[in-house]
PDB file of C-alpha atoms in Angstrom:
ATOM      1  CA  UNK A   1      22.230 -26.062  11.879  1.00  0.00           C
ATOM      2  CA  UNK A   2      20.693 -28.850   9.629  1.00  0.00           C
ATOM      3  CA  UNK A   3      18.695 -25.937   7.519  1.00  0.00           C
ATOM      4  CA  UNK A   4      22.269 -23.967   6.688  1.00  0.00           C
ATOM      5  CA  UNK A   5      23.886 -27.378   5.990  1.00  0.00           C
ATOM      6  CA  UNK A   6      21.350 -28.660   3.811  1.00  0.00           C
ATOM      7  CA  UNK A   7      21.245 -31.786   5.496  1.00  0.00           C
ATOM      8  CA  UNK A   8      18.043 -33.859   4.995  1.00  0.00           C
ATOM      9  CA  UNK A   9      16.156 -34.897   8.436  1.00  0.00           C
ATOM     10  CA  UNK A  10      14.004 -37.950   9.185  1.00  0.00           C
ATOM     11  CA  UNK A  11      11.835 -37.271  12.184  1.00  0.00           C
ATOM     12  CA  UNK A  12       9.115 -39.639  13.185  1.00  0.00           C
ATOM     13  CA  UNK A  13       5.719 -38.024  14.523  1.00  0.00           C
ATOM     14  CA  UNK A  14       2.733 -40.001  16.160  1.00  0.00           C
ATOM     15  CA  UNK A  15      -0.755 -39.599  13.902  1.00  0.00           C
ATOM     16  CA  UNK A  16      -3.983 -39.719  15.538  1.00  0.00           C
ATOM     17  CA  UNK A  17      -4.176 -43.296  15.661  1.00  0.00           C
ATOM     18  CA  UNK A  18      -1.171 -43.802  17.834  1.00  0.00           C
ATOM     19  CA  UNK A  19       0.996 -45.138  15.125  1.00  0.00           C
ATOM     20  CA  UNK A  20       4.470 -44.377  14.429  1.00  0.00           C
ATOM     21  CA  UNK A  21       4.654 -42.568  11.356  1.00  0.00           C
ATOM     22  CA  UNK A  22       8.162 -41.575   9.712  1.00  0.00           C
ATOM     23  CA  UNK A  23       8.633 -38.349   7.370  1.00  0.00           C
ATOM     24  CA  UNK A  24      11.936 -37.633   5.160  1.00  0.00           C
ATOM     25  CA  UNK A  25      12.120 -33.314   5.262  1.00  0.00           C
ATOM     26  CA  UNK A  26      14.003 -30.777   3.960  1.00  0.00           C
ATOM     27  CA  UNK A  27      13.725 -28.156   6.444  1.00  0.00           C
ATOM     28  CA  UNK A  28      12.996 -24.303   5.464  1.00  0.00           C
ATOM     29  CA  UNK A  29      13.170 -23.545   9.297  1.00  0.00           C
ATOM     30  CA  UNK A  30      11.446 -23.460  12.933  1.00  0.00           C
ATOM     31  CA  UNK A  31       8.567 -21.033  12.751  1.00  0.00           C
ATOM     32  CA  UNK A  32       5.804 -20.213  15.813  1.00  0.00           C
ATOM     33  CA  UNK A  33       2.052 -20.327  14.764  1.00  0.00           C
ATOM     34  CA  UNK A  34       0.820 -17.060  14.927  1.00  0.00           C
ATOM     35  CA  UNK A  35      -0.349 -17.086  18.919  1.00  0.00           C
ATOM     36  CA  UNK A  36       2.910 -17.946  19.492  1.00  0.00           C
ATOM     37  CA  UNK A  37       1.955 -21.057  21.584  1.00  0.00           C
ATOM     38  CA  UNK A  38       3.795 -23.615  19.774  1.00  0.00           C
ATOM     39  CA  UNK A  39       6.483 -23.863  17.362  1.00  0.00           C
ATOM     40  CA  UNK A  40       6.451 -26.550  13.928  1.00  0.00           C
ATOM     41  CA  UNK A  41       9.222 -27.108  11.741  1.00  0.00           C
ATOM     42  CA  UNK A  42       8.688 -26.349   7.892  1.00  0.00           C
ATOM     43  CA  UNK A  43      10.069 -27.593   5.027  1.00  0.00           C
ATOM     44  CA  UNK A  44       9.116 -30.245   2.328  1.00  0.00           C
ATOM     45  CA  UNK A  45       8.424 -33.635   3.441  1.00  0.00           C
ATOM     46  CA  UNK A  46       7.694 -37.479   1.703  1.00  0.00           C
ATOM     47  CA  UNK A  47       7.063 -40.625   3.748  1.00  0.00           C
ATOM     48  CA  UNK A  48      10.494 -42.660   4.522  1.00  0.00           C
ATOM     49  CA  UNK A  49      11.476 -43.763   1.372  1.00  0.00           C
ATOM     50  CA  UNK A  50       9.359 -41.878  -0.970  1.00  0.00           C
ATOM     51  CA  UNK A  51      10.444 -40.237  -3.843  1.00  0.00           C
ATOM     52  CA  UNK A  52      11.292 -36.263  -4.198  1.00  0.00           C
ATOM     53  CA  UNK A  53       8.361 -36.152  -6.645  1.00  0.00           C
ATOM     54  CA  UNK A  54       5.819 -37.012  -4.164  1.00  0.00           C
ATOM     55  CA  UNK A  55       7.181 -34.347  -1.518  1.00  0.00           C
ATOM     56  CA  UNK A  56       4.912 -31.934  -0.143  1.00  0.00           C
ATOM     57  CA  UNK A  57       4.926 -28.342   1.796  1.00  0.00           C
ATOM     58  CA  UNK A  58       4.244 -29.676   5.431  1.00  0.00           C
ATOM     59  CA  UNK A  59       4.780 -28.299   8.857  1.00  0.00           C
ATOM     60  CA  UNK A  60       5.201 -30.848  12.298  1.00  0.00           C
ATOM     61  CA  UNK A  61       4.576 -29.661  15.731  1.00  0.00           C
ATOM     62  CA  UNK A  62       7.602 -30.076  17.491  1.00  0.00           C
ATOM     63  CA  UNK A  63       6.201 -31.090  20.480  1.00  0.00           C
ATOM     64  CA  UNK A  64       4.653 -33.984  18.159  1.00  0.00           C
ATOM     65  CA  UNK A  65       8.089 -35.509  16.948  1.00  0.00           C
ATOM     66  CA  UNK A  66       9.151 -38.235  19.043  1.00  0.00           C
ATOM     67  CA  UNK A  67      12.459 -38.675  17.016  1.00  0.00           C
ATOM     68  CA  UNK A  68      14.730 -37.053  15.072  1.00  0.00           C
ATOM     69  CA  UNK A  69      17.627 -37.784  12.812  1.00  0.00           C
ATOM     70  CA  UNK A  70      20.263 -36.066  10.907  1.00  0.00           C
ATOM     71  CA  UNK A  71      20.369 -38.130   7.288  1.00  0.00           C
ATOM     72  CA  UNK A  72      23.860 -39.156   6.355  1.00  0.00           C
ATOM     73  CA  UNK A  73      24.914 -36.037   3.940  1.00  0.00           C
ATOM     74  CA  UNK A  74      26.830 -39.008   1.406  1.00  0.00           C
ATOM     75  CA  UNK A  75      22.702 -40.057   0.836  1.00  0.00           C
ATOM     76  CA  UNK A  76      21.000 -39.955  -2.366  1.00  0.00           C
ATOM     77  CA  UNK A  77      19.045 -37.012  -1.641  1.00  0.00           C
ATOM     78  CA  UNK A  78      20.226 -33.393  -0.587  1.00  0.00           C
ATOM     79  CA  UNK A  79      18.326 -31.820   2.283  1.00  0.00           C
ATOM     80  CA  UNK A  80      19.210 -28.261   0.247  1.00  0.00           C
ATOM     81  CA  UNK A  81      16.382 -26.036  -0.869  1.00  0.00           C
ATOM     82  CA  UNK A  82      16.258 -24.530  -4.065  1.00  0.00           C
ATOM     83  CA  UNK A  83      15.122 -20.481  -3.828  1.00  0.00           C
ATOM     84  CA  UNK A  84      12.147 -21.470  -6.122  1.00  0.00           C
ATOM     85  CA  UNK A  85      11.609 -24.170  -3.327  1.00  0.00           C
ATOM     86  CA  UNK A  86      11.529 -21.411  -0.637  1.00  0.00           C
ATOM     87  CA  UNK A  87       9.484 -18.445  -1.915  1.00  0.00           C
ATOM     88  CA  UNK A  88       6.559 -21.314  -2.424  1.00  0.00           C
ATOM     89  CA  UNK A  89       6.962 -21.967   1.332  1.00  0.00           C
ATOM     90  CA  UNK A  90       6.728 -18.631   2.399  1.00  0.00           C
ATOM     91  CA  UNK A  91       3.749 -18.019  -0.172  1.00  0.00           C
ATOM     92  CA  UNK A  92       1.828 -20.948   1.819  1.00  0.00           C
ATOM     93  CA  UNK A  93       2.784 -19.808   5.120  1.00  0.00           C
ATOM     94  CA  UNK A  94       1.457 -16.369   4.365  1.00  0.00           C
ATOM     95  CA  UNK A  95      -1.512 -17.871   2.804  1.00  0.00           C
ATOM     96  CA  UNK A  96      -2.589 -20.589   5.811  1.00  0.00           C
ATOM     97  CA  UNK A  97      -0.973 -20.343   8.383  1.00  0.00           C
ATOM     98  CA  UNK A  98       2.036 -22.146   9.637  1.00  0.00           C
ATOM     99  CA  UNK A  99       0.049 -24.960  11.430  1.00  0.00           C
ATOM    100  CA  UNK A 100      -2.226 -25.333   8.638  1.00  0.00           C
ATOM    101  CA  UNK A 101       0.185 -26.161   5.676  1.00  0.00           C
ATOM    102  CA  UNK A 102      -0.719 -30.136   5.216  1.00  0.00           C
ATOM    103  CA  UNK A 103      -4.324 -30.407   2.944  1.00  0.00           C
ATOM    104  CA  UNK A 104      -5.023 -28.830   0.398  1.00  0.00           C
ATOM    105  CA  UNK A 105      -6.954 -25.693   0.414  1.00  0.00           C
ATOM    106  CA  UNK A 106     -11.117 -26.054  -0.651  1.00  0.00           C
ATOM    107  CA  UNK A 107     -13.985 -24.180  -0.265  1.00  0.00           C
ATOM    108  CA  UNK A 108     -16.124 -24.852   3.326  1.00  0.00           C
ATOM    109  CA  UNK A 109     -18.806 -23.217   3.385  1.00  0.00           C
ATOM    110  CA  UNK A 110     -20.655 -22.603   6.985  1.00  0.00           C
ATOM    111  CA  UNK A 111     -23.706 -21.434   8.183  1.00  0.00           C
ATOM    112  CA  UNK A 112     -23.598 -19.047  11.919  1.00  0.00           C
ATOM    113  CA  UNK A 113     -26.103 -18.405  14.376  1.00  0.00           C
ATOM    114  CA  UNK A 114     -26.034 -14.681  15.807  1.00  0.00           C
ATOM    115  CA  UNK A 115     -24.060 -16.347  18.411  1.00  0.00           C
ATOM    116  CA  UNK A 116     -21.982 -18.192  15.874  1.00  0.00           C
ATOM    117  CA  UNK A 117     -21.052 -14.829  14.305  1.00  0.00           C
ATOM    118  CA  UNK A 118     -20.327 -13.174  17.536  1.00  0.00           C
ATOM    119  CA  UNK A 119     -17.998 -15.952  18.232  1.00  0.00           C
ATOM    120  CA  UNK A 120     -16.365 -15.634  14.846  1.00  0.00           C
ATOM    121  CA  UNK A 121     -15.632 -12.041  15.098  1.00  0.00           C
ATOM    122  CA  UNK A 122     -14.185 -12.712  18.541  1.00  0.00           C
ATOM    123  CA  UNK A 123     -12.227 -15.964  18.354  1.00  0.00           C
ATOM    124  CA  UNK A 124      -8.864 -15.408  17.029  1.00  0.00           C
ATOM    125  CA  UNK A 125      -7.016 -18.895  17.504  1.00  0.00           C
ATOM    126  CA  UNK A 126      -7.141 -20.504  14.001  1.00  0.00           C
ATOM    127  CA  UNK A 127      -9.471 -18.811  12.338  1.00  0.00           C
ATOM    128  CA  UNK A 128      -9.956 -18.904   8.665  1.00  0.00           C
ATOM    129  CA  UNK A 129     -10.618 -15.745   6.623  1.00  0.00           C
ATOM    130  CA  UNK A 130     -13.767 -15.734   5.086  1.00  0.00           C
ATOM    131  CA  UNK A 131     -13.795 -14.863   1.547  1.00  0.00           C
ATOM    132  CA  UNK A 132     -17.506 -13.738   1.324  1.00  0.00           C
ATOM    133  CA  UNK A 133     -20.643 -14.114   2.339  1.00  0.00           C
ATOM    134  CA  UNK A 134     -23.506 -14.864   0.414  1.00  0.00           C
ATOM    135  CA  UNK A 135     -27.509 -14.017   0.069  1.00  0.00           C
ATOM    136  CA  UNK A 136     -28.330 -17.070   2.495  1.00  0.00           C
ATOM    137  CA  UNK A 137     -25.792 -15.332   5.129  1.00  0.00           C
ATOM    138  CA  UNK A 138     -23.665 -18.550   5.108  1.00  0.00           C
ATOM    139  CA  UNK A 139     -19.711 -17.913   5.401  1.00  0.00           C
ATOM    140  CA  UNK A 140     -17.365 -19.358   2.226  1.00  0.00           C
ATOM    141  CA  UNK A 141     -13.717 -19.794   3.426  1.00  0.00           C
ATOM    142  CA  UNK A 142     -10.862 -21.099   1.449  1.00  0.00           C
ATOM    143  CA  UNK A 143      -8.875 -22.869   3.952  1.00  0.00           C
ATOM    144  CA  UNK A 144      -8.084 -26.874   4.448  1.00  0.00           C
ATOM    145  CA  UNK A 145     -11.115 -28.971   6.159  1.00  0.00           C
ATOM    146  CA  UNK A 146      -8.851 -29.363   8.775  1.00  0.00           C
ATOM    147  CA  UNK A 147      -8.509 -25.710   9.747  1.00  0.00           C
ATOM    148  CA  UNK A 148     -12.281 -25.555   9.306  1.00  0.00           C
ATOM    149  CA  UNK A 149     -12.658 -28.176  11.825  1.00  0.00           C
ATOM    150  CA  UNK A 150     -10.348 -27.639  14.499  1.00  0.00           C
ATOM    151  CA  UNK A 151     -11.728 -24.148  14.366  1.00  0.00           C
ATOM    152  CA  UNK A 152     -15.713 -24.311  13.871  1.00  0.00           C
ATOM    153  CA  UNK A 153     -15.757 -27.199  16.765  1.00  0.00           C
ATOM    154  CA  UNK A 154     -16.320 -25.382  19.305  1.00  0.00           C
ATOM    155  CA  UNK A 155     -18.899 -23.421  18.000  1.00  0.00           C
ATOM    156  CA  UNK A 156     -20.901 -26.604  18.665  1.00  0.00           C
ATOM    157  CA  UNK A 157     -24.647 -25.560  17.613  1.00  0.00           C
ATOM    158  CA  UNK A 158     -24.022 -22.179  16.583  1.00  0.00           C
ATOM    159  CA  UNK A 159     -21.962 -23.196  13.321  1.00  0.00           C
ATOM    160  CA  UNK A 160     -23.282 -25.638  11.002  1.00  0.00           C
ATOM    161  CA  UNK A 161     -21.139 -27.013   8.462  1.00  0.00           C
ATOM    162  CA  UNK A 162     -22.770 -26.549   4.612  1.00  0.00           C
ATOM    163  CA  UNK A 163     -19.615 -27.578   2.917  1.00  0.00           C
ATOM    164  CA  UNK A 164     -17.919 -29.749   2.054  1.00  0.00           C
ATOM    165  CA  UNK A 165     -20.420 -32.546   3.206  1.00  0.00           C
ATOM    166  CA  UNK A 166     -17.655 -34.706   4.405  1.00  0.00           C
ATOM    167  CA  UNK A 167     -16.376 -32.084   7.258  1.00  0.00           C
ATOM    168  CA  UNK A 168     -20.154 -31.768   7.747  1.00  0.00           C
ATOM    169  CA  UNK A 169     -20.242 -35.825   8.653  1.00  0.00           C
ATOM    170  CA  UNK A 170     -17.213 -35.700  10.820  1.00  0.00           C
ATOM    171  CA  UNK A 171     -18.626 -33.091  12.860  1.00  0.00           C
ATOM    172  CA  UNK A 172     -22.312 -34.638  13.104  1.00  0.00           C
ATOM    173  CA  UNK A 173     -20.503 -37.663  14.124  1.00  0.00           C
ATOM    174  CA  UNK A 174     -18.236 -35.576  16.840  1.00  0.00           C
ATOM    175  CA  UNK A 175     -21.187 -34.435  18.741  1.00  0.00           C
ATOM    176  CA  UNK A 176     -23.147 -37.606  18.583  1.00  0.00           C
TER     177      UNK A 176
END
């Protein structure tokens, strides 16, 4: 109902450090990720009380948002999309994935085992597309770290990360 009546929302998520954090968002819609296990809603978002020009495409887990809040429609802001606004949504969507739409996209770079590729051409959950695969036989995605981690993780010592070196770090630092 908010989406059709251009309403803007204010939801409040918990981050990873178990602090509150509160998000202003002009919702495109409810989508599933692509197993179908869990369901975000879309749109463009800004911290409470940022401005419009620092919004951002962004998806939240809805199973993540411990309130939500329909903006008073007499606010300063609409909650409207523009169709400009919309087709840029649906071209990131298409392009990484519903749960993967916060970060922005770089190039990781990671090096399988025979195991590692087995598990690569099996896994389905998450997985980034690789874009090529070069002389050294190591794996160049264009994807977010983020998908890159939460994917490559469990491949434990069959996937080492090459790129970028600060995913590399985190996950040295994981298994540690």
């Amino acid at each position: 109902a908010s989406v059709s009546a251009g309403n803007l929302l204010r939801i409040t998520t918990v981050n990873a450090f178990r602090e509150n954090v509160v998000w202003d968002l002009r919702v495109y819609g409810i989508l599933p990720n692509d197993a179908g296990l869990f369901h975000y809603i879309v749109g463009r978002s800004v911290r409470k009380g940022g401005r419009k020009s620092e919004e951002r495409i962004a998806s939240f887990r809805i199973s993540r948002i411990t309130d939500m809040r329909i903006l008073s429609s007499s606010g300063a802001r609409s909650g409207s999309l523009s169709r400009m606004e919309k087709k840029e949504i649906e071209e990131k969507i298409a392009r990484d994935h519903v749960q993967f739409l916060v970060g922005e996209r770089e190039e990781c770079v990671v090096h399988l085992t025979e195991k590692g590729r087995r598990m690569y051409n099996q896994i389905q959950y998450m997985k980034p597309l690789v874009s090529f695969v070069d002389e050294d036989g190591n794996y160049h995605f264009e994807c977010s770290a983020f998908q890159c981690y939460n994917y490559f993780y469990r491949f434990g010592q069959n996937a080492r990360i090459v790129a970028p070196s600060s995913l590399r770090e985190t996950l040295l630092n994981e298994y540690k």
